Short mmCIF file of C-alpha atoms and ligand atoms in Angstrom, two decimals:
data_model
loop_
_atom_site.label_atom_id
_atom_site.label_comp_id
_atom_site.label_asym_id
_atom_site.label_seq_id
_atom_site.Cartn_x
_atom_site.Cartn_y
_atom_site.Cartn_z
CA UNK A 1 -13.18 3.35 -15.18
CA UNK A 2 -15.65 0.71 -16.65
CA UNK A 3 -18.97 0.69 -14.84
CA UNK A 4 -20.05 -2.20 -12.78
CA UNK A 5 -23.03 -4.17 -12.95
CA UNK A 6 -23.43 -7.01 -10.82
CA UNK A 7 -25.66 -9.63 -9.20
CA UNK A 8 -23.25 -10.76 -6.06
CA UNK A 9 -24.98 -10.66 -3.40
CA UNK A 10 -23.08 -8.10 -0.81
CA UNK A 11 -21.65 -9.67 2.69
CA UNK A 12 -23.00 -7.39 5.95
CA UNK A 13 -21.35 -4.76 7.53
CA UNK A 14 -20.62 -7.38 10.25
CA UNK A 15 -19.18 -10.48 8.09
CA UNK A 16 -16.97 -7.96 5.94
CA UNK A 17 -15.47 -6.93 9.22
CA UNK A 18 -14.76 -9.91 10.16
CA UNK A 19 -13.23 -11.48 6.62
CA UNK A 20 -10.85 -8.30 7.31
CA UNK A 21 -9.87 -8.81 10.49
CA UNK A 22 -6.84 -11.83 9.26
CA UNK A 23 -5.82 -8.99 7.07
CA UNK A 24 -6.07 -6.50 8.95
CA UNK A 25 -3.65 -7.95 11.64
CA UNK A 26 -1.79 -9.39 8.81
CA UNK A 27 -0.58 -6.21 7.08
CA UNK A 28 -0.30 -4.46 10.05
CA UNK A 29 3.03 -7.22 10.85
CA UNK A 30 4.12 -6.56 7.07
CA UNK A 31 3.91 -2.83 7.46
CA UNK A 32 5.03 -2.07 10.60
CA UNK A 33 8.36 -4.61 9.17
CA UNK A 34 8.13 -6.86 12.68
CA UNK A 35 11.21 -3.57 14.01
CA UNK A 36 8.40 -1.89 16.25
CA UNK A 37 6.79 1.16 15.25
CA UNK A 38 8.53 4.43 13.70
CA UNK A 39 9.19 6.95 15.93
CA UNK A 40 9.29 9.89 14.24
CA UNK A 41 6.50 12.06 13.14
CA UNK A 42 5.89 11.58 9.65
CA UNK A 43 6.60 8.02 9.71
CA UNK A 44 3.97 7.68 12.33
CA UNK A 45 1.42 9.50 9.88
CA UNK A 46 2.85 7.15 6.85
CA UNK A 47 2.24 4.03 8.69
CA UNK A 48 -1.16 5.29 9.79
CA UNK A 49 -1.97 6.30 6.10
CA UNK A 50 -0.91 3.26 4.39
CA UNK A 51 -2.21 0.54 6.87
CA UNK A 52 -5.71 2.50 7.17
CA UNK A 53 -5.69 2.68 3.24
CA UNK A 54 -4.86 -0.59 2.28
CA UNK A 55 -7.39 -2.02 5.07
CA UNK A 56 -10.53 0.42 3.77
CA UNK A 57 -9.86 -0.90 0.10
CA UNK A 58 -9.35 -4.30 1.38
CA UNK A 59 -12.76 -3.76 3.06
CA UNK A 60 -14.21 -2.15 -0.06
CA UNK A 61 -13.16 -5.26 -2.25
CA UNK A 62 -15.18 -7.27 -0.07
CA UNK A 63 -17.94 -5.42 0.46
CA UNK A 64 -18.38 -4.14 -3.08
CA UNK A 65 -17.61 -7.40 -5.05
CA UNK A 66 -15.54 -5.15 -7.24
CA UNK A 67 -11.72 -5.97 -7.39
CA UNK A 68 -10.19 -4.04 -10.15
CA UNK A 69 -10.84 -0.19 -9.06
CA UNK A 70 -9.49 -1.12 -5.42
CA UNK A 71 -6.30 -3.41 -6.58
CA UNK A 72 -5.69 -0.46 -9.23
CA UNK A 73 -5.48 2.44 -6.22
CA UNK A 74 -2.78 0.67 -5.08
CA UNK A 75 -1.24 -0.88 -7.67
CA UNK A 76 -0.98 2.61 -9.51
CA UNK A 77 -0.22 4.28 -6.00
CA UNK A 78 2.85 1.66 -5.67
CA UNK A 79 4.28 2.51 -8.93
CA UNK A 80 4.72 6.39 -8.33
CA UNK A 81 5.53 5.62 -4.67
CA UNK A 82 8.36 3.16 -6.26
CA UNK A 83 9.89 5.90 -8.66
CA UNK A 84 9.80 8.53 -5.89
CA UNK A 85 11.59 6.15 -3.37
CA UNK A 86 13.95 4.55 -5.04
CA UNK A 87 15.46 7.91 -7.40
CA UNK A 88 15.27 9.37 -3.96
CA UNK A 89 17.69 6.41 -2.81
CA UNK A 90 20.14 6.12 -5.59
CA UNK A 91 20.42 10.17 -5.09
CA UNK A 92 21.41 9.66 -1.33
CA UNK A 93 23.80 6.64 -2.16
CA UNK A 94 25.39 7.49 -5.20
CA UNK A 95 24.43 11.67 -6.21
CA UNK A 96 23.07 10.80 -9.03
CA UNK A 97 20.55 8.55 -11.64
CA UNK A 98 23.27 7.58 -13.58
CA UNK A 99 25.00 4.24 -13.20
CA UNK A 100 28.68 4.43 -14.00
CA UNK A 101 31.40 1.42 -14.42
CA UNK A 102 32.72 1.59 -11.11
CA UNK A 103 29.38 1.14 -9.46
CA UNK A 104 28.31 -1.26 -11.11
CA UNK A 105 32.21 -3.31 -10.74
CA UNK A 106 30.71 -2.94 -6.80
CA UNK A 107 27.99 -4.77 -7.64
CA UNK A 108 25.86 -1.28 -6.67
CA UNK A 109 23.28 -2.11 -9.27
CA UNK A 110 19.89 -2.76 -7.33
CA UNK A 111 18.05 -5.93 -9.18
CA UNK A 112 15.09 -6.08 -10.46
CA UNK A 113 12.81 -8.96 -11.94
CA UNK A 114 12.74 -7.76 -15.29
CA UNK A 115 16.32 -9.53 -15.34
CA UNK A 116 15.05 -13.24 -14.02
CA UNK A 117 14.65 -14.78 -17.32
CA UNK A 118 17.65 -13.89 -18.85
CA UNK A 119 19.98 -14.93 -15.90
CA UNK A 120 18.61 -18.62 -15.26
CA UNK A 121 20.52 -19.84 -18.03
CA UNK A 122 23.98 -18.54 -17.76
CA UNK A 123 23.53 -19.25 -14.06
CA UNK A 124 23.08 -23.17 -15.11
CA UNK A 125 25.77 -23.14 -17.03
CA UNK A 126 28.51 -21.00 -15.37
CA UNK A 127 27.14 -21.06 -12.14
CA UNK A 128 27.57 -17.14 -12.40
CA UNK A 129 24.65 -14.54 -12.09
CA UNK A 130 25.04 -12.25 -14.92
CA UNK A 131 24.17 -9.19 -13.50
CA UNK A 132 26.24 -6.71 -11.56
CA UNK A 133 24.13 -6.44 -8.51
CA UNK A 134 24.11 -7.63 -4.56
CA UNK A 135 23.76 -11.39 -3.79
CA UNK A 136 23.33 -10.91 -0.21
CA UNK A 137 22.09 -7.35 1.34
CA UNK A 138 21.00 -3.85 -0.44
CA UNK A 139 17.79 -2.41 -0.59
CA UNK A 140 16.70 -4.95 -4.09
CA UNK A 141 19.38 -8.16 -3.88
CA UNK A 142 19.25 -10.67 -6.42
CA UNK A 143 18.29 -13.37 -3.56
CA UNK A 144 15.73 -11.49 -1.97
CA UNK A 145 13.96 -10.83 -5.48
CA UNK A 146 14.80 -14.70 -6.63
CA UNK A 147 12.84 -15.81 -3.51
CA UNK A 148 9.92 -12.98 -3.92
CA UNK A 149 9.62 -13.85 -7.47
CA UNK A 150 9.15 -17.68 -7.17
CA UNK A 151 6.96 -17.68 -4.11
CA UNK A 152 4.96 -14.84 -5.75
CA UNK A 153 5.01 -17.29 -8.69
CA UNK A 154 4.09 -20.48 -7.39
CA UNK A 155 0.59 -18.48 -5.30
CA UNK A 156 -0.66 -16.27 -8.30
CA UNK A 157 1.66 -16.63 -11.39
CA UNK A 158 1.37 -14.03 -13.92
CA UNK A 159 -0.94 -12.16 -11.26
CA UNK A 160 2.88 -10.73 -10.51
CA UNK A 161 2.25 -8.53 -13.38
CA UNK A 162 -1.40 -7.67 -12.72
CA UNK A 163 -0.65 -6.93 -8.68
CA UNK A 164 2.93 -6.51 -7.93
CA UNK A 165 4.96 -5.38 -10.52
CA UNK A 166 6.19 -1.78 -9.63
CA UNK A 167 6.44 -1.04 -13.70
CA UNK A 168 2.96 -2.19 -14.88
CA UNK A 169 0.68 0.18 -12.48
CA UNK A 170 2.56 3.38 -14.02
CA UNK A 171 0.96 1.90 -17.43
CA UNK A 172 -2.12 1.27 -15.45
CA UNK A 173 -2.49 4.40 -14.57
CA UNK A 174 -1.88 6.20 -18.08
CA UNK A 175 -4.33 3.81 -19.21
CA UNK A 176 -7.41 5.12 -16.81
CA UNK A 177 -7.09 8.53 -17.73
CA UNK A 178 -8.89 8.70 -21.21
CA UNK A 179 -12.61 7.54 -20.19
CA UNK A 180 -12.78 6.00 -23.93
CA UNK A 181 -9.95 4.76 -25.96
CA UNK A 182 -9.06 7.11 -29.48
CA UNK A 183 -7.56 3.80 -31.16
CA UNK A 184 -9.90 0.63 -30.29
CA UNK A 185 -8.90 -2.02 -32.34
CA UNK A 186 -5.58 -3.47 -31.94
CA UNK A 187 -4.36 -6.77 -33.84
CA UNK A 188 -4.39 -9.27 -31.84
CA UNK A 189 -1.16 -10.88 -33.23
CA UNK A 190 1.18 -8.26 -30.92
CA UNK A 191 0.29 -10.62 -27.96
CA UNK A 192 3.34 -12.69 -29.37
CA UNK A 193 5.46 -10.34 -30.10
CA UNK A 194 6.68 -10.61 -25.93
CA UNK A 195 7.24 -14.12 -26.55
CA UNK A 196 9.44 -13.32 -29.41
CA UNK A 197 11.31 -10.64 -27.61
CA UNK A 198 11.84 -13.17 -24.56
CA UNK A 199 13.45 -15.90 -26.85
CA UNK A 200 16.09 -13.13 -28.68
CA UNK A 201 16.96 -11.47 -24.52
CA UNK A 202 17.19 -14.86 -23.51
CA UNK A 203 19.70 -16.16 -26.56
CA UNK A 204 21.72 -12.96 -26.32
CA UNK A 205 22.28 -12.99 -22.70
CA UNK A 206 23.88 -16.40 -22.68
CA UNK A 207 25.41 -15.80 -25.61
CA UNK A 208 27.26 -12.49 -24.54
CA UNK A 209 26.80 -13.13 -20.46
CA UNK A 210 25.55 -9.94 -20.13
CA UNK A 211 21.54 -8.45 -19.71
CA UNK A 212 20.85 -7.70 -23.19
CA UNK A 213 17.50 -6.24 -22.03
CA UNK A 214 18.22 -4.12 -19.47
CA UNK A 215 21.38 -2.66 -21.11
CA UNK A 216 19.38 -2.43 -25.10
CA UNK A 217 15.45 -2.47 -24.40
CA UNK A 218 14.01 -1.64 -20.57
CA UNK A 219 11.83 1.04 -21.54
CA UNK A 220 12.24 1.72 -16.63
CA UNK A 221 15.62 2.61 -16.81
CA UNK A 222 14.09 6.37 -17.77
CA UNK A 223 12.66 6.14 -14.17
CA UNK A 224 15.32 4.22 -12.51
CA UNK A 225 18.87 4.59 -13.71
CA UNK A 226 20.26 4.40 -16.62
CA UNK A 227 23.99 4.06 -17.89
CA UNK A 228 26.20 7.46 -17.77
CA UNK A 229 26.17 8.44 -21.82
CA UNK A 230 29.35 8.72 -21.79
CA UNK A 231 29.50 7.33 -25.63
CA UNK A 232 27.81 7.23 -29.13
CA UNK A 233 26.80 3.45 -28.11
CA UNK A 234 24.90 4.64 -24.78
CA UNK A 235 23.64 7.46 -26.55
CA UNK A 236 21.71 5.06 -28.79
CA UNK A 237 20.64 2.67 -25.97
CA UNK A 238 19.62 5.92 -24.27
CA UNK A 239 17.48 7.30 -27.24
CA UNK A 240 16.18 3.50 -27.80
CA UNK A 241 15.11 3.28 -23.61
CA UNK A 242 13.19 6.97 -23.87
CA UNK A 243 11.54 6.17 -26.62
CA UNK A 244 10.13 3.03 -25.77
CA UNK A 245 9.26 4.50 -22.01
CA UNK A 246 7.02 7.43 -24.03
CA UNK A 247 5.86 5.32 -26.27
CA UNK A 248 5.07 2.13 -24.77
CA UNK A 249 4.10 3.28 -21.13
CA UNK A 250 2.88 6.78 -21.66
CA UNK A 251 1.71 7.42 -25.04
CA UNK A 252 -0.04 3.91 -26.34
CA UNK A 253 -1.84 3.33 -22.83
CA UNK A 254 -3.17 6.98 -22.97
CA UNK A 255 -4.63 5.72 -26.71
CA UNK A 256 -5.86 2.43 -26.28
CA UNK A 257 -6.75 2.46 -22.45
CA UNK A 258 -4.83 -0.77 -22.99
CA UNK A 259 -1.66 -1.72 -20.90
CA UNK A 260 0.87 -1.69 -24.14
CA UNK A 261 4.42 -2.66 -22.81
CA UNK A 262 2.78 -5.82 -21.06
CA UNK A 263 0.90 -6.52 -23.73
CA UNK A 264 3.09 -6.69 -26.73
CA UNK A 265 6.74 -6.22 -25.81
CA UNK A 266 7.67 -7.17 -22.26
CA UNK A 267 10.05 -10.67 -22.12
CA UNK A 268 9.28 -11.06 -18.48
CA UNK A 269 5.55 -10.87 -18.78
CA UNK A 270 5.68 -13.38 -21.11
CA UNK A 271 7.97 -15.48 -19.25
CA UNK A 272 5.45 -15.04 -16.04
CA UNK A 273 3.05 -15.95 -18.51
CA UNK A 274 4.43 -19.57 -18.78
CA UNK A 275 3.88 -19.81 -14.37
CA UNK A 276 0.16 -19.35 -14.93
CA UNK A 277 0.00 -22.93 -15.85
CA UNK A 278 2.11 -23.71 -12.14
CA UNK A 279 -1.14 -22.12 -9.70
CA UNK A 280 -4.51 -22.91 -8.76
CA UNK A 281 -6.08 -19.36 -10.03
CA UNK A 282 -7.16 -18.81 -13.27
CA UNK A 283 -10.23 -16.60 -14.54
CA UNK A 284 -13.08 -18.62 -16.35
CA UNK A 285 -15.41 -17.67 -18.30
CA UNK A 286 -19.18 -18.96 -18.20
CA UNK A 287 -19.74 -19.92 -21.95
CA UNK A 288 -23.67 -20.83 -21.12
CA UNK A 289 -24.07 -16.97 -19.14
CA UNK A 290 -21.98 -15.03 -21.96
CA UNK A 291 -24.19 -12.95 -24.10
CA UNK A 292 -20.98 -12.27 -26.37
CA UNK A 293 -21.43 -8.35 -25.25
CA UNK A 294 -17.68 -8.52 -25.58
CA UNK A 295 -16.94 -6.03 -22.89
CA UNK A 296 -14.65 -8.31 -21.25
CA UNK A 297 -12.79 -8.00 -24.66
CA UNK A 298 -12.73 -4.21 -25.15
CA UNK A 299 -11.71 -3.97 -20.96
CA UNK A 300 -8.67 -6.41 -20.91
CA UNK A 301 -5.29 -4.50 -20.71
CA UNK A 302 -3.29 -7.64 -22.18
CA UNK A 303 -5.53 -8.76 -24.70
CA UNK A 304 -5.84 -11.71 -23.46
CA UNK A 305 -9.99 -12.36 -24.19
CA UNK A 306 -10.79 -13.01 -27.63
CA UNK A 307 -13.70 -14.51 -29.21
CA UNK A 308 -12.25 -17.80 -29.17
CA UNK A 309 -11.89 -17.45 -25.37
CA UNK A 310 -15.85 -16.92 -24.31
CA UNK A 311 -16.60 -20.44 -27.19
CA UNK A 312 -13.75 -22.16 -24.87
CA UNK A 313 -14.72 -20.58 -21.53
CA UNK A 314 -10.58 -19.81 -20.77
CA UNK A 315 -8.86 -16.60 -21.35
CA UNK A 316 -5.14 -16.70 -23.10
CA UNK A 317 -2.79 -17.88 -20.44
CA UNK A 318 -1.57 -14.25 -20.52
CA UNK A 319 -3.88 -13.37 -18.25
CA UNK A 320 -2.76 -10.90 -15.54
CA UNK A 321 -6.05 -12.37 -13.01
CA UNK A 322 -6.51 -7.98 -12.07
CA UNK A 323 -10.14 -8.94 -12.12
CA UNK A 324 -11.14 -5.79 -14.60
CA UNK A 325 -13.14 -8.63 -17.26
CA UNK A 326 -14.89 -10.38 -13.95
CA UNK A 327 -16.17 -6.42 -12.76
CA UNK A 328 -17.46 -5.46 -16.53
CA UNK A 329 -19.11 -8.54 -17.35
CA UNK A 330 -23.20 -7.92 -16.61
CA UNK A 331 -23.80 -11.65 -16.42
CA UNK A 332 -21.34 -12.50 -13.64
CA UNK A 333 -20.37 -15.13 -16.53
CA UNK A 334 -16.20 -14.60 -15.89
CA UNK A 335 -15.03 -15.07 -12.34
CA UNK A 336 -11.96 -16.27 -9.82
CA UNK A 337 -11.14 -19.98 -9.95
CA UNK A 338 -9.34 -22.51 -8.74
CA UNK A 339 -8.54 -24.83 -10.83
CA UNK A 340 -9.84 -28.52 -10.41
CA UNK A 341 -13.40 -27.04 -8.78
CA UNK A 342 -17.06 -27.07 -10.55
CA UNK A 343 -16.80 -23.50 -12.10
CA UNK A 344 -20.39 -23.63 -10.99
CA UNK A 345 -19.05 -23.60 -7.18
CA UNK A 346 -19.63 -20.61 -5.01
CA UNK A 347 -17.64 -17.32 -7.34
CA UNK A 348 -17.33 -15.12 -4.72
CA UNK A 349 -15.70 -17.47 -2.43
CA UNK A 350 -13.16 -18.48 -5.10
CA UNK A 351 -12.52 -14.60 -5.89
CA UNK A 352 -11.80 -14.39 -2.49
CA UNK A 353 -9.54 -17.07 -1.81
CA UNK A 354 -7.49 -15.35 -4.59
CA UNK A 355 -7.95 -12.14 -3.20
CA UNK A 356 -5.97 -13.04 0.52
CA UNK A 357 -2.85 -13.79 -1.05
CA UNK A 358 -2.98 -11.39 -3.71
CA UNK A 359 -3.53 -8.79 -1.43
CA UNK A 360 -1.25 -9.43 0.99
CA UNK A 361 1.51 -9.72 -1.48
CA UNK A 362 0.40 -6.63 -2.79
CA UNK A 363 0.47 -4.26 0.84
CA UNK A 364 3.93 -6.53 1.93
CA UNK A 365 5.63 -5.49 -1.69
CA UNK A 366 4.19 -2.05 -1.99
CA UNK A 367 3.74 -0.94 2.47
CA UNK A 368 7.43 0.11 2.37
CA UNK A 369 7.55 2.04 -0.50
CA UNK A 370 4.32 3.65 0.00
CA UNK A 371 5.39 4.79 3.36
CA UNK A 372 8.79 5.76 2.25
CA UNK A 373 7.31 8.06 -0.60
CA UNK A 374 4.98 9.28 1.51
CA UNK A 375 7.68 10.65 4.56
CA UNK A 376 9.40 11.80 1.43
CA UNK A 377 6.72 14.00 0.19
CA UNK A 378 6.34 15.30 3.77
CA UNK A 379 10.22 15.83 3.69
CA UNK A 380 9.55 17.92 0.39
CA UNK A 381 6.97 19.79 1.41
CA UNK A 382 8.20 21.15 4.90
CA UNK A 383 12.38 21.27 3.75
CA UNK A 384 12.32 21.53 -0.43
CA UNK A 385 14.07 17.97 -0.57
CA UNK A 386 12.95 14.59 -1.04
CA UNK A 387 16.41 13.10 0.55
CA UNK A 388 16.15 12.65 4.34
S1 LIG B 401 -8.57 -11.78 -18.79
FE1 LIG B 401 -9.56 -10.52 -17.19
S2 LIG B 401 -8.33 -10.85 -15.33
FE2 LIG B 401 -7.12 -11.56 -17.12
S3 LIG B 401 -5.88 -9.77 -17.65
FE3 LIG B 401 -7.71 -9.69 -18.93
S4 LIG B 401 -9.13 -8.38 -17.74
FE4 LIG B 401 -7.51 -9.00 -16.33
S1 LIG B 402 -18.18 -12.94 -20.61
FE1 LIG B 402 -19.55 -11.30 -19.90
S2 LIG B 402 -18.58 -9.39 -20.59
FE2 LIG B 402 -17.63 -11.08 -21.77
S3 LIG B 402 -18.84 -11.21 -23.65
FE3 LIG B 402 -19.75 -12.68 -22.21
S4 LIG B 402 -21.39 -11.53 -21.18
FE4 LIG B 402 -20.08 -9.98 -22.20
#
């Protein structure tokens, strides 16, 4: 974890309280899912965790000024609550990880985002949704994620990838547990690459009308579920899927402290990329505060700061806005935004204006998960199962 050193001045015990308090009533609706409140033990004590969690970093953002180390608890908290919750699932619907032919002819294949991009087209054209999952109903259905994806879109655009997606904080976290990275310098030309990879997923999928990516390339399916290998074809997609999941989301981010598989290969982060332009966030950078220290540039997961970026004051539109650059810099020169204000005008109030939705995204996305994994756990511990 980078050390901070800042200038902003810190609110009182009294204001922070009270800059919490729309959140705090806020996530308690989102967590507590509007039903009433669980009535069992352990999902008493999850609910309990989780909403007094989320609050206390919620609390700590605002307090501290720092927004990376608190969004990354969660984030990275989210991702292993995700795996645990939803293998747990498919084992209690179906027996198994494996996804055979005649689940997915029910349309039993849960959706995920990672699909968006390469369905809009066929979906023009045929008015079909390429992908052998729920329209209506089921714990991840295509509508449900369609809507998540372009609300979450439209508020914070590739902050989806930096704050929500369930994939990137497993990377996160393999990236913060090396304090310095064994391989530093990384060409900067692999930030196309996912641009590259999006235009070939994209092609294929209307060309065939099937998700090229998810059936050749989703480095998840190893902790999700993956096809039956039933043949020398899924053995190969198989092989190709593990290796990319050691690789790209275990083994690079360990090296670099760097988040690899958004960085250079993934066609929906560079599709989400593309929304950044459709918000009012966006990180600046200070060009007349900069000392050209280049932290910012050795912290940045995606790559997205380059030298080019503190002459022009604007990170690549890559940017994931996780607020890591705006905690390392030691001239408070990068901060929050929004777009069409003097960049001169009141930083902390910008970051949080970003930080409301962002945040309350983040608990309604990850609350249920979180609370799931954890009655889970508590399932494991006191019966030697995580299925209920
Ligand atoms: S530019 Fe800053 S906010 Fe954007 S991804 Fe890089 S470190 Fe995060
Ligand atoms: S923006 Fe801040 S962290 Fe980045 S080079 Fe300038 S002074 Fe250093």
């Amino acid at each position: 974890m980078n050390e901070l050193i800042t200038q902003t001045p810190r609110p009182g015990l009294a204001k922070t309280a009270l800059l919490c308090l729309p959140m705090a009533l806020l996530t308690f609706m989102m967590l507590s899912g509007g039903g009433g409140l669980p009535q069992s033990p352990p999902g008493m004590f999850a609910l309990a965790v989780t909403y007094l969690g989320f609050n206390a970093l919620f609390f700590l953002m605002l307090r501290t000024g720092i927004t990376d180390r608190y969004r990354a608890v969660i984030f990275v908290t989210f991702s292993v609550a995700f795996v645990i919750s939803f293998i747990s699932h498919l084992i209690e619907a179906r027996g198994t990880m494996a996804l055979t032919s005649e689940t997915m002819l029910a349309g039993g294949t849960p959706f995920c985002h990672m699909v968006i991009p390469m369905i809009l087209i066929p979906l023009a054209f045929t008015k079909t949704v390429i992908f052998p999952g729920t329209i209506i109903g089921g714990f991840a259905s295509i509508s449900s994620m369609l809507v998540l994806w372009l609300g979450v879109s439209l508020a914070v655009g590739r902050g989806f990838c930096g704050w929500f997606c369930f994939f990137g904080g497993l990377e996160d976290g393999f990236s913060r547990i090396f304090k310095k990275p064994v391989i530093r310098n990384i060409n900067l030309k692999w930030r196309w690459l996912p641009f590259g990879i999006l235009g070939l997923v994209v092609v294929t999928a209307a060309l065939t009308l099937s998700p090229t990516y998810c059936e050749w390339l989703c480095p998840f399916k190893a902790v999700t579920e993956f096809n039956a290998v039933t043949s020398t074809l899924v053995l190969v997609q198989t092989i190709i899927f593990v290796s990319l999941f050691i690789g790209l989301v275990i083994v690079l981010p360990l090296l670099t402290k760097r988040r690899t598989q958004c960085a250079a290969f993934c066609p929906f982060g560079a599709f989400q990329s593309l929304t950044n332009k459709l918000n009012v966030f966006e990180i600046r950078i200070d060009p007349a505060s900069c000392t050209k220290c280049q932290r910012c540039i050795q912290a940045c997961p995606v790559l997205s700061i380059d030298q080019k970026s503190l002459e022009t004051g604007k990170p690549l539109f890559t940017c994931l806005k996780c607020g890591k650059c705006v905690d390392v810099c030691p001239n408070k020169a990068i901060r929050f935004h929004v777009k069409g204000t003097p960049l001169t005008h009141e930083p902390e109030i910008m970051r949080r204006l970003f930080l409301y939705p962002a945040f309350l995204i983040l608990a309604t996305m990850a609350g249920g998960n979180i609370q799931d994994a954890i009655v889970r756990i508590i399932s494991f511990i006191t019966t030697g199962s995580f299925i209920k």
